[in-house]
């Protein structure tokens, strides 16, 4: 019982009250508005130059490519115009040597060759007609998902700021990545035009908007995976900093201003930096201190898949190392396993002792566990954490902490989503407000959406209207979503 009482005390530290949620939302709305007014703010609010979203009636064949980290994906998407689509794709690993090539030509010509091979496999007729008589067939518009930091200055213009994820080609820095790809496509003589540079959250927004039921277009695309971020549809005249950006980048000629809309990439992972309103336990503080970027991405560090396992690990470790042995975790000397009395042991090389030792999928398994005496939790503790013969009391304590950390993450997710819903005034304007989400956390963590909804009901300005907010999974942001961005880019010309 002593262990349970101590676990309860720790759980209380992760509680994120309705009052705090509301305080978070007010600050989120304030930072969103500040981000629309000027550059260099906590929430960046980056204009994406996407000025409309699809409604499911769009038709045609579009290409999409995705250079994320290890793989390069090429796909073609056929939009049937009735919210359905078909998709063909290929995936190749990017050779290590090309990630650190001397020239950008080496990498981008490799990418163009993959596009050529894809066209020969899936669109041979189109490819050959173009070869025989250039100009005979239409060009494919292509959406380019490029998951590295770029300074985007137009729908298909963005300069590489820095490489991440093991890539390092100095010569490409400061260059327009769409132009680099287009040059190599042209030198192979392919009927392909790089129409849009795509951010994955915008892809999620577009994919959901095309497939969402009814005529409602989607307001937000949000990712809760390794990281967290969101993009949403803003009224162009609310983007006060647009003029300043236009002056620096060649003006409204860069995009179609007639829709009066602009999709904004919030980069909300950095909400509340420096910290004012976010909950902050000792475990959050230590995680941040020992991370590669202390003080940065403080919202993301409490919400996304990359960090929840590590928060849990720190909480469990502190309970394991509790000075009072009678209270500590995994210290049972007579736990029952199949009616055999045994002593709980934690292996010296248990991931419990290693930074990043617990994956967030562990939390999903424990949260889901409804078995007798938490048998499944016991098994996963043994398999993943090398804890043998954990007692039921241990498992109860682990489950309580898992639940507290997962639920806090979902309630924080509600702060961001609710903040966008309120700031855009969408509940007043539309009957239904649609949100598309993607990422393993929101897809697999049991109850994640319900905890978001529970928090929505506690938010002043949403309350009972939570019923009019629809949340749907939007998969394939870098395939379908990127193809749709290529389409709207084409139509905007
Ligand atoms: P990415 O965001 O990198 O595109 P994912 O959406 O799959 O990819 O997110 C990966 C993250 O989700 C990792 O941090 C991982 O720990 C976490 N994750 C993977 N499986 C699960 C699961 N079943 N439940 C909760 N989190 C998970």
Short mmCIF file of C-alpha atoms and ligand atoms in Angstrom, two decimals:
data_model
loop_
_atom_site.label_atom_id
_atom_site.label_comp_id
_atom_site.label_asym_id
_atom_site.label_seq_id
_atom_site.Cartn_x
_atom_site.Cartn_y
_atom_site.Cartn_z
CA UNK A 1 0.00 0.00 0.00
CA UNK A 2 2.89 2.32 0.75
CA UNK A 3 4.03 2.04 -2.87
CA UNK A 4 0.57 2.86 -4.16
CA UNK A 5 0.38 5.93 -1.93
CA UNK A 6 3.75 7.14 -3.20
CA UNK A 7 2.72 6.48 -6.83
CA UNK A 8 -0.44 8.50 -6.18
CA UNK A 9 1.65 11.38 -4.89
CA UNK A 10 3.73 11.30 -8.09
CA UNK A 11 0.66 11.02 -10.29
CA UNK A 12 -0.65 14.21 -8.71
CA UNK A 13 2.39 16.04 -10.08
CA UNK A 14 1.28 15.15 -13.62
CA UNK A 15 -2.26 16.33 -13.10
CA UNK A 16 -3.09 19.17 -15.46
CA UNK A 17 -6.23 20.85 -14.19
CA UNK A 18 -9.02 22.48 -16.18
CA UNK A 19 -7.83 25.82 -14.88
CA UNK A 20 -4.29 25.21 -16.17
CA UNK A 21 -5.63 23.99 -19.50
CA UNK A 22 -7.51 27.27 -19.88
CA UNK A 23 -4.46 29.28 -18.90
CA UNK A 24 -2.50 27.31 -21.53
CA UNK A 25 -5.12 27.99 -24.21
CA UNK A 26 -5.12 31.74 -23.49
CA UNK A 27 -1.33 31.84 -23.80
CA UNK A 28 -1.45 29.68 -26.95
CA UNK A 29 -3.91 32.07 -28.61
CA UNK A 30 -1.78 35.04 -27.57
CA UNK A 31 1.38 33.46 -29.01
CA UNK A 32 -0.43 32.49 -32.23
CA UNK A 33 -1.47 36.09 -32.72
CA UNK A 34 1.98 37.40 -31.88
CA UNK A 35 3.42 34.95 -34.42
CA UNK A 36 1.09 36.28 -37.12
CA UNK A 37 2.23 39.82 -36.41
CA UNK A 38 5.98 39.47 -36.39
CA UNK A 39 8.86 37.13 -37.09
CA UNK A 40 11.11 35.42 -34.55
CA UNK A 41 8.36 34.57 -32.01
CA UNK A 42 7.84 31.51 -29.82
CA UNK A 43 5.27 29.93 -32.18
CA UNK A 44 6.76 30.71 -35.60
CA UNK A 45 3.50 30.82 -37.65
CA UNK A 46 5.22 30.30 -41.01
CA UNK A 47 3.20 31.10 -44.17
CA UNK A 48 3.34 28.04 -46.47
CA UNK A 49 2.09 29.75 -49.67
CA UNK A 50 -0.69 27.17 -49.85
CA UNK A 51 -3.80 29.33 -50.21
CA UNK A 52 -6.63 26.81 -50.55
CA UNK A 53 -7.58 23.34 -49.34
CA UNK A 54 -9.27 20.57 -51.35
CA UNK A 55 -12.88 19.50 -50.85
CA UNK A 56 -12.75 15.99 -52.28
CA UNK A 57 -13.97 16.78 -55.80
CA UNK A 58 -10.48 17.27 -57.27
CA UNK A 59 -9.35 14.97 -60.07
CA UNK A 60 -6.17 14.04 -61.91
CA UNK A 61 -2.82 12.32 -61.52
CA UNK A 62 -0.11 13.96 -59.43
CA UNK A 63 3.34 12.94 -58.27
CA UNK A 64 4.84 13.21 -54.81
CA UNK A 65 8.34 12.52 -53.53
CA UNK A 66 9.53 12.42 -49.95
CA UNK A 67 13.10 12.80 -48.77
CA UNK A 68 12.79 12.23 -45.02
CA UNK A 69 15.85 10.58 -43.60
CA UNK A 70 16.80 7.08 -44.57
CA UNK A 71 14.48 6.58 -47.53
CA UNK A 72 13.37 8.33 -50.69
CA UNK A 73 9.77 7.65 -51.64
CA UNK A 74 8.23 8.33 -55.03
CA UNK A 75 4.50 7.99 -55.58
CA UNK A 76 1.76 8.89 -57.98
CA UNK A 77 -1.72 9.63 -56.75
CA UNK A 78 -4.83 9.35 -58.87
CA UNK A 79 -7.62 11.49 -57.48
CA UNK A 80 -11.03 10.12 -58.41
CA UNK A 81 -12.91 13.28 -57.44
CA UNK A 82 -15.24 11.59 -54.98
CA UNK A 83 -13.00 11.76 -51.90
CA UNK A 84 -11.30 8.55 -52.97
CA UNK A 85 -7.91 8.04 -54.56
CA UNK A 86 -5.46 5.35 -55.58
CA UNK A 87 -1.75 5.47 -54.95
CA UNK A 88 1.28 3.71 -56.35
CA UNK A 89 4.65 4.05 -54.75
CA UNK A 90 8.27 2.98 -54.62
CA UNK A 91 10.78 3.36 -51.80
CA UNK A 92 14.59 3.19 -51.97
CA UNK A 93 17.15 3.76 -49.26
CA UNK A 94 19.37 6.77 -49.85
CA UNK A 95 22.97 5.47 -50.13
CA UNK A 96 25.05 6.70 -47.19
CA UNK A 97 27.74 8.06 -49.50
CA UNK A 98 25.22 10.40 -51.15
CA UNK A 99 24.14 11.84 -47.78
CA UNK A 100 27.66 13.21 -47.43
CA UNK A 101 28.43 13.75 -51.13
CA UNK A 102 30.70 16.59 -52.24
CA UNK A 103 28.11 18.15 -54.53
CA UNK A 104 24.34 18.48 -54.41
CA UNK A 105 24.32 17.20 -58.01
CA UNK A 106 25.27 13.72 -56.78
CA UNK A 107 22.30 13.50 -54.41
CA UNK A 108 19.69 15.25 -56.56
CA UNK A 109 20.59 13.38 -59.76
CA UNK A 110 20.08 10.15 -57.78
CA UNK A 111 16.63 11.41 -56.76
CA UNK A 112 15.75 12.34 -60.35
CA UNK A 113 16.82 8.90 -61.55
CA UNK A 114 14.42 7.31 -59.05
CA UNK A 115 11.61 9.46 -60.47
CA UNK A 116 12.58 8.31 -63.98
CA UNK A 117 12.56 4.65 -62.92
CA UNK A 118 9.16 5.16 -61.27
CA UNK A 119 7.69 6.72 -64.44
CA UNK A 120 9.03 3.84 -66.55
CA UNK A 121 7.40 1.31 -64.21
CA UNK A 122 4.06 3.00 -63.57
CA UNK A 123 3.51 5.55 -66.35
CA UNK A 124 5.44 4.08 -69.29
CA UNK A 125 3.00 5.26 -71.92
CA UNK A 126 3.16 8.85 -70.72
CA UNK A 127 6.93 8.65 -70.41
CA UNK A 128 7.43 7.29 -73.95
CA UNK A 129 5.04 9.71 -75.59
CA UNK A 130 6.93 12.58 -74.02
CA UNK A 131 10.29 11.13 -75.15
CA UNK A 132 9.03 10.71 -78.72
CA UNK A 133 7.48 14.14 -78.91
CA UNK A 134 8.20 16.52 -76.04
CA UNK A 135 5.21 18.77 -75.48
CA UNK A 136 2.78 16.10 -76.65
CA UNK A 137 1.70 15.15 -73.15
CA UNK A 138 1.01 17.23 -70.06
CA UNK A 139 3.66 17.53 -67.41
CA UNK A 140 3.04 15.85 -64.07
CA UNK A 141 2.97 18.31 -61.18
CA UNK A 142 5.04 17.07 -58.28
CA UNK A 143 4.89 17.84 -54.54
CA UNK A 144 8.28 17.59 -52.83
CA UNK A 145 8.24 16.71 -49.14
CA UNK A 146 11.66 17.70 -47.87
CA UNK A 147 11.97 17.19 -44.13
CA UNK A 148 14.92 19.45 -43.38
CA UNK A 149 14.88 23.08 -42.24
CA UNK A 150 14.23 25.35 -45.22
CA UNK A 151 13.41 28.99 -45.51
CA UNK A 152 10.38 28.82 -47.79
CA UNK A 153 9.84 31.91 -49.93
CA UNK A 154 7.26 30.63 -52.40
CA UNK A 155 5.11 27.56 -52.97
CA UNK A 156 7.96 25.87 -54.85
CA UNK A 157 10.89 27.84 -53.55
CA UNK A 158 12.84 27.14 -50.39
CA UNK A 159 16.44 27.57 -49.41
CA UNK A 160 18.16 24.91 -47.37
CA UNK A 161 19.14 26.31 -43.98
CA UNK A 162 20.96 23.30 -42.56
CA UNK A 163 21.12 19.55 -42.91
CA UNK A 164 20.01 17.19 -40.11
CA UNK A 165 19.64 13.41 -39.69
CA UNK A 166 23.12 12.51 -40.94
CA UNK A 167 23.05 14.46 -44.21
CA UNK A 168 25.95 16.81 -44.86
CA UNK A 169 26.49 18.38 -48.29
CA UNK A 170 27.94 21.83 -47.73
CA UNK A 171 27.52 22.92 -51.29
CA UNK A 172 23.71 22.65 -51.07
CA UNK A 173 23.38 25.10 -48.16
CA UNK A 174 21.51 28.26 -49.12
CA UNK A 175 20.34 26.75 -52.41
CA UNK A 176 16.73 26.36 -53.52
CA UNK A 177 16.03 22.63 -53.15
CA UNK A 178 13.17 22.68 -55.68
CA UNK A 179 15.46 24.21 -58.27
CA UNK A 180 18.15 21.61 -57.53
CA UNK A 181 15.64 18.82 -58.12
CA UNK A 182 14.08 20.47 -61.20
CA UNK A 183 17.49 20.89 -62.83
CA UNK A 184 18.23 17.17 -62.56
CA UNK A 185 14.71 16.23 -63.73
CA UNK A 186 15.19 18.48 -66.77
CA UNK A 187 18.55 17.02 -67.62
CA UNK A 188 16.89 13.58 -67.79
CA UNK A 189 14.15 15.10 -69.97
CA UNK A 190 11.27 13.97 -67.74
CA UNK A 191 7.75 15.42 -68.09
CA UNK A 192 7.71 16.54 -64.46
CA UNK A 193 7.44 19.96 -62.82
CA UNK A 194 8.34 20.51 -59.18
CA UNK A 195 5.19 22.43 -58.27
CA UNK A 196 5.36 22.60 -54.48
CA UNK A 197 7.65 22.27 -51.53
CA UNK A 198 5.70 20.44 -48.84
CA UNK A 199 5.73 20.47 -45.07
CA UNK A 200 4.39 17.22 -43.57
CA UNK A 201 1.73 18.90 -41.37
CA UNK A 202 0.35 20.76 -44.38
CA UNK A 203 0.27 17.40 -46.18
CA UNK A 204 -1.78 16.00 -43.28
CA UNK A 205 -4.19 18.95 -43.49
CA UNK A 206 -4.64 18.52 -47.25
CA UNK A 207 -5.00 14.72 -47.10
CA UNK A 208 -7.70 15.01 -44.45
CA UNK A 209 -9.50 17.81 -46.28
CA UNK A 210 -9.75 15.71 -49.46
CA UNK A 211 -10.97 12.57 -47.68
CA UNK A 212 -13.08 14.06 -44.86
CA UNK A 213 -16.77 13.28 -45.03
CA UNK A 214 -19.23 15.83 -46.39
CA UNK A 215 -18.44 19.22 -47.78
CA UNK A 216 -16.63 20.56 -44.70
CA UNK A 217 -13.06 21.56 -45.42
CA UNK A 218 -10.50 20.81 -42.75
CA UNK A 219 -9.19 23.48 -40.37
CA UNK A 220 -6.14 21.82 -38.81
CA UNK A 221 -3.63 19.13 -39.73
CA UNK A 222 -1.76 17.95 -36.65
CA UNK A 223 0.99 15.43 -36.07
CA UNK A 224 1.54 13.56 -32.81
CA UNK A 225 4.34 11.16 -33.72
CA UNK A 226 8.06 11.40 -32.98
CA UNK A 227 7.48 15.14 -32.75
CA UNK A 228 4.40 17.32 -32.73
CA UNK A 229 3.37 20.16 -35.01
CA UNK A 230 0.28 21.58 -36.66
CA UNK A 231 -0.77 23.55 -39.71
CA UNK A 232 -4.08 25.38 -40.11
CA UNK A 233 -6.06 27.57 -42.48
CA UNK A 234 -5.76 31.26 -41.58
CA UNK A 235 -7.39 34.35 -43.07
CA UNK A 236 -4.73 36.14 -45.11
CA UNK A 237 -5.61 39.55 -43.68
CA UNK A 238 -4.87 38.26 -40.17
CA UNK A 239 -1.29 37.44 -41.22
CA UNK A 240 -0.03 40.89 -40.31
CA UNK A 241 3.62 40.06 -40.99
CA UNK A 242 2.82 39.07 -44.60
CA UNK A 243 3.67 42.51 -45.94
CA UNK A 244 7.09 42.45 -44.34
CA UNK A 245 7.67 38.94 -45.77
CA UNK A 246 6.38 40.02 -49.20
CA UNK A 247 8.76 42.95 -49.23
CA UNK A 248 11.67 40.61 -48.57
CA UNK A 249 10.67 37.84 -50.99
CA UNK A 250 9.23 39.41 -54.10
CA UNK A 251 5.68 40.06 -52.98
CA UNK A 252 2.25 38.59 -53.45
CA UNK A 253 3.23 37.51 -56.96
CA UNK A 254 4.54 34.44 -55.15
CA UNK A 255 1.07 33.16 -54.31
CA UNK A 256 -2.61 33.42 -55.11
CA UNK A 257 -3.92 36.07 -52.70
CA UNK A 258 -7.44 36.01 -54.17
CA UNK A 259 -8.63 33.16 -51.92
CA UNK A 260 -8.04 35.36 -48.87
CA UNK A 261 -6.57 32.32 -47.10
CA UNK A 262 -3.10 31.18 -46.14
CA UNK A 263 -2.16 27.85 -44.63
CA UNK A 264 0.12 28.51 -41.67
CA UNK A 265 2.70 26.08 -40.35
CA UNK A 266 2.60 26.89 -36.63
CA UNK A 267 5.74 25.01 -35.45
CA UNK A 268 3.88 24.71 -32.15
CA UNK A 269 6.52 22.35 -30.73
CA UNK A 270 8.18 25.49 -29.39
CA UNK A 271 5.04 26.88 -27.72
CA UNK A 272 5.74 28.62 -24.38
CA UNK A 273 9.51 29.01 -24.78
CA UNK A 274 10.74 30.28 -22.35
CA UNK A 275 8.43 28.44 -20.01
CA UNK A 276 5.54 30.33 -18.43
CA UNK A 277 2.42 28.18 -18.41
CA UNK A 278 3.42 24.60 -19.24
CA UNK A 279 3.41 22.04 -16.42
CA UNK A 280 6.91 21.33 -15.18
CA UNK A 281 7.73 18.35 -12.97
CA UNK A 282 11.23 17.45 -11.83
CA UNK A 283 11.19 14.74 -14.52
CA UNK A 284 10.46 17.33 -17.24
CA UNK A 285 13.22 19.57 -15.89
CA UNK A 286 15.81 16.78 -15.85
CA UNK A 287 14.78 15.47 -19.27
CA UNK A 288 15.25 18.93 -20.74
CA UNK A 289 18.55 19.57 -18.99
CA UNK A 290 20.03 16.36 -20.39
CA UNK A 291 18.60 16.77 -23.89
CA UNK A 292 20.60 17.97 -26.92
CA UNK A 293 18.60 21.24 -27.01
CA UNK A 294 17.90 22.44 -23.46
CA UNK A 295 15.24 25.14 -23.20
CA UNK A 296 13.99 24.48 -26.73
CA UNK A 297 10.84 22.66 -27.99
CA UNK A 298 9.40 22.65 -24.46
CA UNK A 299 5.84 21.85 -25.62
CA UNK A 300 7.04 18.98 -27.81
CA UNK A 301 9.04 17.60 -24.87
CA UNK A 302 5.81 17.08 -22.91
CA UNK A 303 3.62 15.86 -25.74
CA UNK A 304 5.32 13.77 -28.41
CA UNK A 305 6.34 10.15 -28.85
CA UNK A 306 10.04 10.87 -28.70
CA UNK A 307 9.75 12.07 -25.08
CA UNK A 308 6.89 10.35 -23.23
CA UNK A 309 8.84 7.12 -22.74
CA UNK A 310 11.74 9.09 -21.30
CA UNK A 311 9.49 11.03 -18.87
CA UNK A 312 8.11 7.70 -17.67
CA UNK A 313 11.60 6.20 -17.34
CA UNK A 314 12.69 9.07 -15.10
CA UNK A 315 9.57 8.76 -12.95
CA UNK A 316 9.97 4.98 -12.59
CA UNK A 317 13.66 5.30 -11.80
CA UNK A 318 12.96 7.81 -9.07
CA UNK A 319 10.40 5.45 -7.57
CA UNK A 320 12.83 2.52 -7.84
CA UNK A 321 15.53 4.52 -6.08
CA UNK A 322 13.19 5.68 -3.34
CA UNK A 323 15.13 5.98 -0.07
CA UNK A 324 12.47 4.08 1.85
CA UNK A 325 12.77 0.46 0.68
CA UNK A 326 9.22 -0.28 1.80
CA UNK A 327 7.94 2.31 -0.65
CA UNK A 328 10.27 1.65 -3.60
CA UNK A 329 9.31 0.03 -6.91
CA UNK A 330 10.52 -3.45 -7.95
CA UNK A 331 11.77 -4.31 -4.45
CA UNK A 332 9.30 -7.06 -3.60
CA UNK A 333 11.00 -10.02 -1.98
CA UNK A 334 8.04 -12.30 -2.19
CA UNK A 335 6.03 -11.54 -5.26
CA UNK A 336 3.82 -14.22 -6.74
CA UNK A 337 4.40 -15.56 -10.20
CA UNK A 338 2.32 -18.62 -11.05
CA UNK A 339 2.00 -19.30 -7.35
CA UNK A 340 5.76 -19.52 -6.95
CA UNK A 341 7.19 -16.99 -4.55
CA UNK A 342 10.08 -15.12 -6.08
CA UNK A 343 12.08 -11.96 -5.59
CA UNK A 344 11.68 -9.12 -8.04
CA UNK A 345 14.95 -8.32 -9.81
CA UNK A 346 16.00 -5.56 -12.15
CA UNK A 347 18.91 -6.49 -14.45
CA UNK A 348 22.00 -4.25 -14.22
CA UNK A 349 21.71 -3.53 -17.93
CA UNK A 350 17.98 -2.73 -17.74
CA UNK A 351 16.89 0.05 -20.12
CA UNK A 352 15.47 1.64 -16.96
CA UNK A 353 18.99 2.95 -16.35
CA UNK A 354 19.61 4.26 -19.88
CA UNK A 355 18.56 7.61 -21.30
CA UNK A 356 15.81 7.01 -23.93
CA UNK A 357 15.57 3.42 -22.63
CA UNK A 358 11.76 3.29 -22.81
CA UNK A 359 9.89 3.67 -26.10
CA UNK A 360 6.51 5.37 -26.03
CA UNK A 361 4.89 2.23 -27.47
CA UNK A 362 5.53 0.74 -23.98
CA UNK A 363 3.05 3.27 -22.56
CA UNK A 364 0.39 2.22 -25.06
CA UNK A 365 0.71 -1.44 -24.06
CA UNK A 366 0.45 -0.68 -20.34
CA UNK A 367 -2.42 1.79 -20.76
CA UNK A 368 -4.32 -0.85 -22.72
CA UNK A 369 -3.76 -3.63 -20.17
CA UNK A 370 -7.00 -4.87 -18.58
CA UNK A 371 -5.73 -8.38 -17.81
CA UNK A 372 -6.00 -10.10 -14.41
CA UNK A 373 -3.30 -8.87 -12.04
CA UNK A 374 -1.91 -6.81 -14.96
CA UNK A 375 -0.27 -9.92 -16.38
CA UNK A 376 0.50 -8.14 -19.68
CA UNK A 377 2.27 -5.28 -17.91
CA UNK A 378 4.27 -7.85 -15.97
CA UNK A 379 5.31 -9.51 -19.25
CA UNK A 380 6.25 -6.28 -20.97
CA UNK A 381 8.25 -5.14 -17.94
CA UNK A 382 10.21 -8.37 -18.22
CA UNK A 383 10.65 -8.22 -21.98
CA UNK A 384 11.37 -4.53 -22.43
CA UNK A 385 12.84 -3.46 -19.09
CA UNK A 386 14.43 -6.69 -17.87
CA UNK A 387 12.43 -6.55 -14.65
CA UNK A 388 11.75 -10.08 -13.48
CA UNK A 389 8.81 -11.11 -11.35
CA UNK A 390 7.36 -7.65 -10.84
CA UNK A 391 4.57 -7.74 -8.26
CA UNK A 392 1.01 -6.76 -9.06
CA UNK A 393 1.49 -3.76 -6.79
CA UNK A 394 4.49 -2.72 -8.94
CA UNK A 395 2.39 -3.08 -12.08
CA UNK A 396 -0.42 -0.99 -10.60
CA UNK A 397 2.07 1.78 -9.80
CA UNK A 398 3.59 1.62 -13.31
CA UNK A 399 0.15 1.78 -14.86
CA UNK A 400 -0.86 4.77 -12.74
CA UNK A 401 2.20 6.71 -13.88
CA UNK A 402 1.78 5.71 -17.52
CA UNK A 403 -1.81 6.89 -17.44
CA UNK A 404 -0.89 10.20 -15.83
CA UNK A 405 1.84 10.97 -18.40
CA UNK A 406 -0.24 9.90 -21.40
CA UNK A 407 -3.29 11.81 -20.25
CA UNK A 408 -1.29 14.97 -19.57
CA UNK A 409 0.12 14.75 -23.12
CA UNK A 410 -3.38 14.47 -24.59
CA UNK A 411 -4.64 17.42 -22.51
CA UNK A 412 -1.68 19.47 -23.72
CA UNK A 413 -2.51 18.44 -27.29
CA UNK A 414 -6.00 19.85 -26.60
CA UNK A 415 -4.43 23.17 -25.61
CA UNK A 416 -2.84 23.51 -29.06
CA UNK A 417 -5.86 22.26 -31.01
CA UNK A 418 -8.32 24.22 -28.87
CA UNK A 419 -6.15 27.32 -29.19
CA UNK A 420 -6.34 27.16 -32.99
CA UNK A 421 -10.10 26.49 -32.93
CA UNK A 422 -10.71 29.54 -30.72
CA UNK A 423 -8.23 31.86 -32.40
CA UNK A 424 -9.77 31.21 -35.84
CA UNK A 425 -13.32 31.63 -34.50
CA UNK A 426 -14.31 28.56 -36.53
CA UNK A 427 -16.98 27.31 -34.14
CA UNK A 428 -18.88 30.53 -34.78
CA UNK A 429 -18.40 30.35 -38.56
CA UNK A 430 -19.01 26.69 -39.38
CA UNK A 431 -21.38 23.96 -38.27
CA UNK A 432 -18.59 21.38 -38.03
CA UNK A 433 -14.92 22.00 -37.36
CA UNK A 434 -12.76 19.27 -38.85
CA UNK A 435 -9.30 18.29 -37.61
CA UNK A 436 -6.99 15.77 -39.32
CA UNK A 437 -4.40 14.01 -37.18
CA UNK A 438 -1.51 11.67 -37.89
CA UNK A 439 1.28 9.96 -35.95
CA UNK A 440 1.69 6.78 -33.92
CA UNK A 441 0.87 8.43 -30.59
CA UNK A 442 -2.60 9.63 -31.57
CA UNK A 443 -3.20 6.51 -33.66
CA UNK A 444 -2.20 3.90 -31.09
CA UNK A 445 -2.28 5.38 -27.58
CA UNK A 446 -5.55 4.09 -26.09
CA UNK A 447 -7.97 6.91 -25.32
CA UNK A 448 -5.77 9.73 -26.63
CA UNK A 449 -8.62 11.30 -28.61
CA UNK A 450 -11.09 10.90 -25.74
CA UNK A 451 -8.72 12.70 -23.34
CA UNK A 452 -8.39 15.49 -25.90
CA UNK A 453 -12.18 15.73 -26.09
CA UNK A 454 -12.55 15.71 -22.31
CA UNK A 455 -10.16 18.69 -22.13
CA UNK A 456 -12.02 20.44 -25.00
CA UNK A 457 -15.18 20.30 -22.88
CA UNK A 458 -13.34 22.09 -20.08
CA UNK A 459 -12.11 24.92 -22.32
CA UNK A 460 -13.99 28.21 -22.02
CA UNK A 461 -15.37 29.02 -25.44
CA UNK A 462 -15.65 25.35 -26.48
CA UNK A 463 -17.48 23.49 -23.67
CA UNK A 464 -20.51 21.62 -25.02
CA UNK A 465 -19.66 22.71 -28.56
CA UNK A 466 -16.96 20.03 -28.45
CA UNK A 467 -19.57 17.84 -30.17
CA UNK A 468 -19.17 19.94 -33.30
CA UNK A 469 -15.44 19.27 -33.50
CA UNK A 470 -14.61 16.24 -35.59
CA UNK A 471 -11.21 14.55 -35.32
CA UNK A 472 -10.16 12.07 -37.99
CA UNK A 473 -7.04 10.17 -38.86
CA UNK A 474 -5.33 11.55 -41.96
CA UNK A 475 -2.71 9.18 -43.15
CA UNK A 476 -0.38 9.64 -46.07
CA UNK A 477 0.41 13.32 -45.73
CA UNK A 478 3.59 12.94 -47.74
CA UNK A 479 1.83 10.99 -50.51
CA UNK A 480 -1.76 12.08 -50.98
CA UNK A 481 -1.20 15.38 -49.13
CA UNK A 482 1.86 16.36 -51.17
CA UNK A 483 0.06 15.46 -54.42
CA UNK A 484 -2.85 17.72 -53.39
CA UNK A 485 -0.48 20.59 -52.68
CA UNK A 486 1.00 20.13 -56.17
CA UNK A 487 -2.58 20.37 -57.47
CA UNK A 488 -3.48 23.57 -55.64
CA UNK A 489 -0.10 25.06 -56.62
CA UNK A 490 -0.89 24.31 -60.26
CA UNK A 491 -4.41 25.77 -60.00
CA UNK A 492 -3.09 28.91 -58.32
CA UNK A 493 -1.01 29.83 -61.36
P1 LIG B 1 7.17 9.85 -37.40
O1 LIG B 1 6.56 10.87 -36.52
O2 LIG B 1 8.65 9.71 -37.16
O3 LIG B 1 6.84 10.00 -38.83
P2 LIG B 1 5.43 7.91 -36.10
O4 LIG B 1 4.18 8.66 -36.32
O5 LIG B 1 5.35 6.42 -36.26
O6 LIG B 1 6.60 8.40 -37.03
O7 LIG B 1 5.92 8.24 -34.63
C1 LIG B 1 6.97 7.57 -34.06
C2 LIG B 1 6.93 7.83 -32.56
O8 LIG B 1 5.76 7.24 -32.02
C3 LIG B 1 8.10 7.29 -31.79
O9 LIG B 1 8.53 8.27 -30.88
C4 LIG B 1 7.55 6.09 -31.04
O10 LIG B 1 8.11 6.01 -29.77
C5 LIG B 1 6.08 6.42 -30.93
N1 LIG B 1 5.27 5.20 -31.04
C6 LIG B 1 5.44 4.14 -31.86
N2 LIG B 1 4.50 3.20 -31.65
C7 LIG B 1 3.69 3.70 -30.68
C8 LIG B 1 2.53 3.20 -30.01
N3 LIG B 1 2.02 2.00 -30.28
N4 LIG B 1 1.97 3.99 -29.08
C9 LIG B 1 2.48 5.20 -28.78
N5 LIG B 1 3.57 5.70 -29.35
C10 LIG B 1 4.18 4.97 -30.29
#
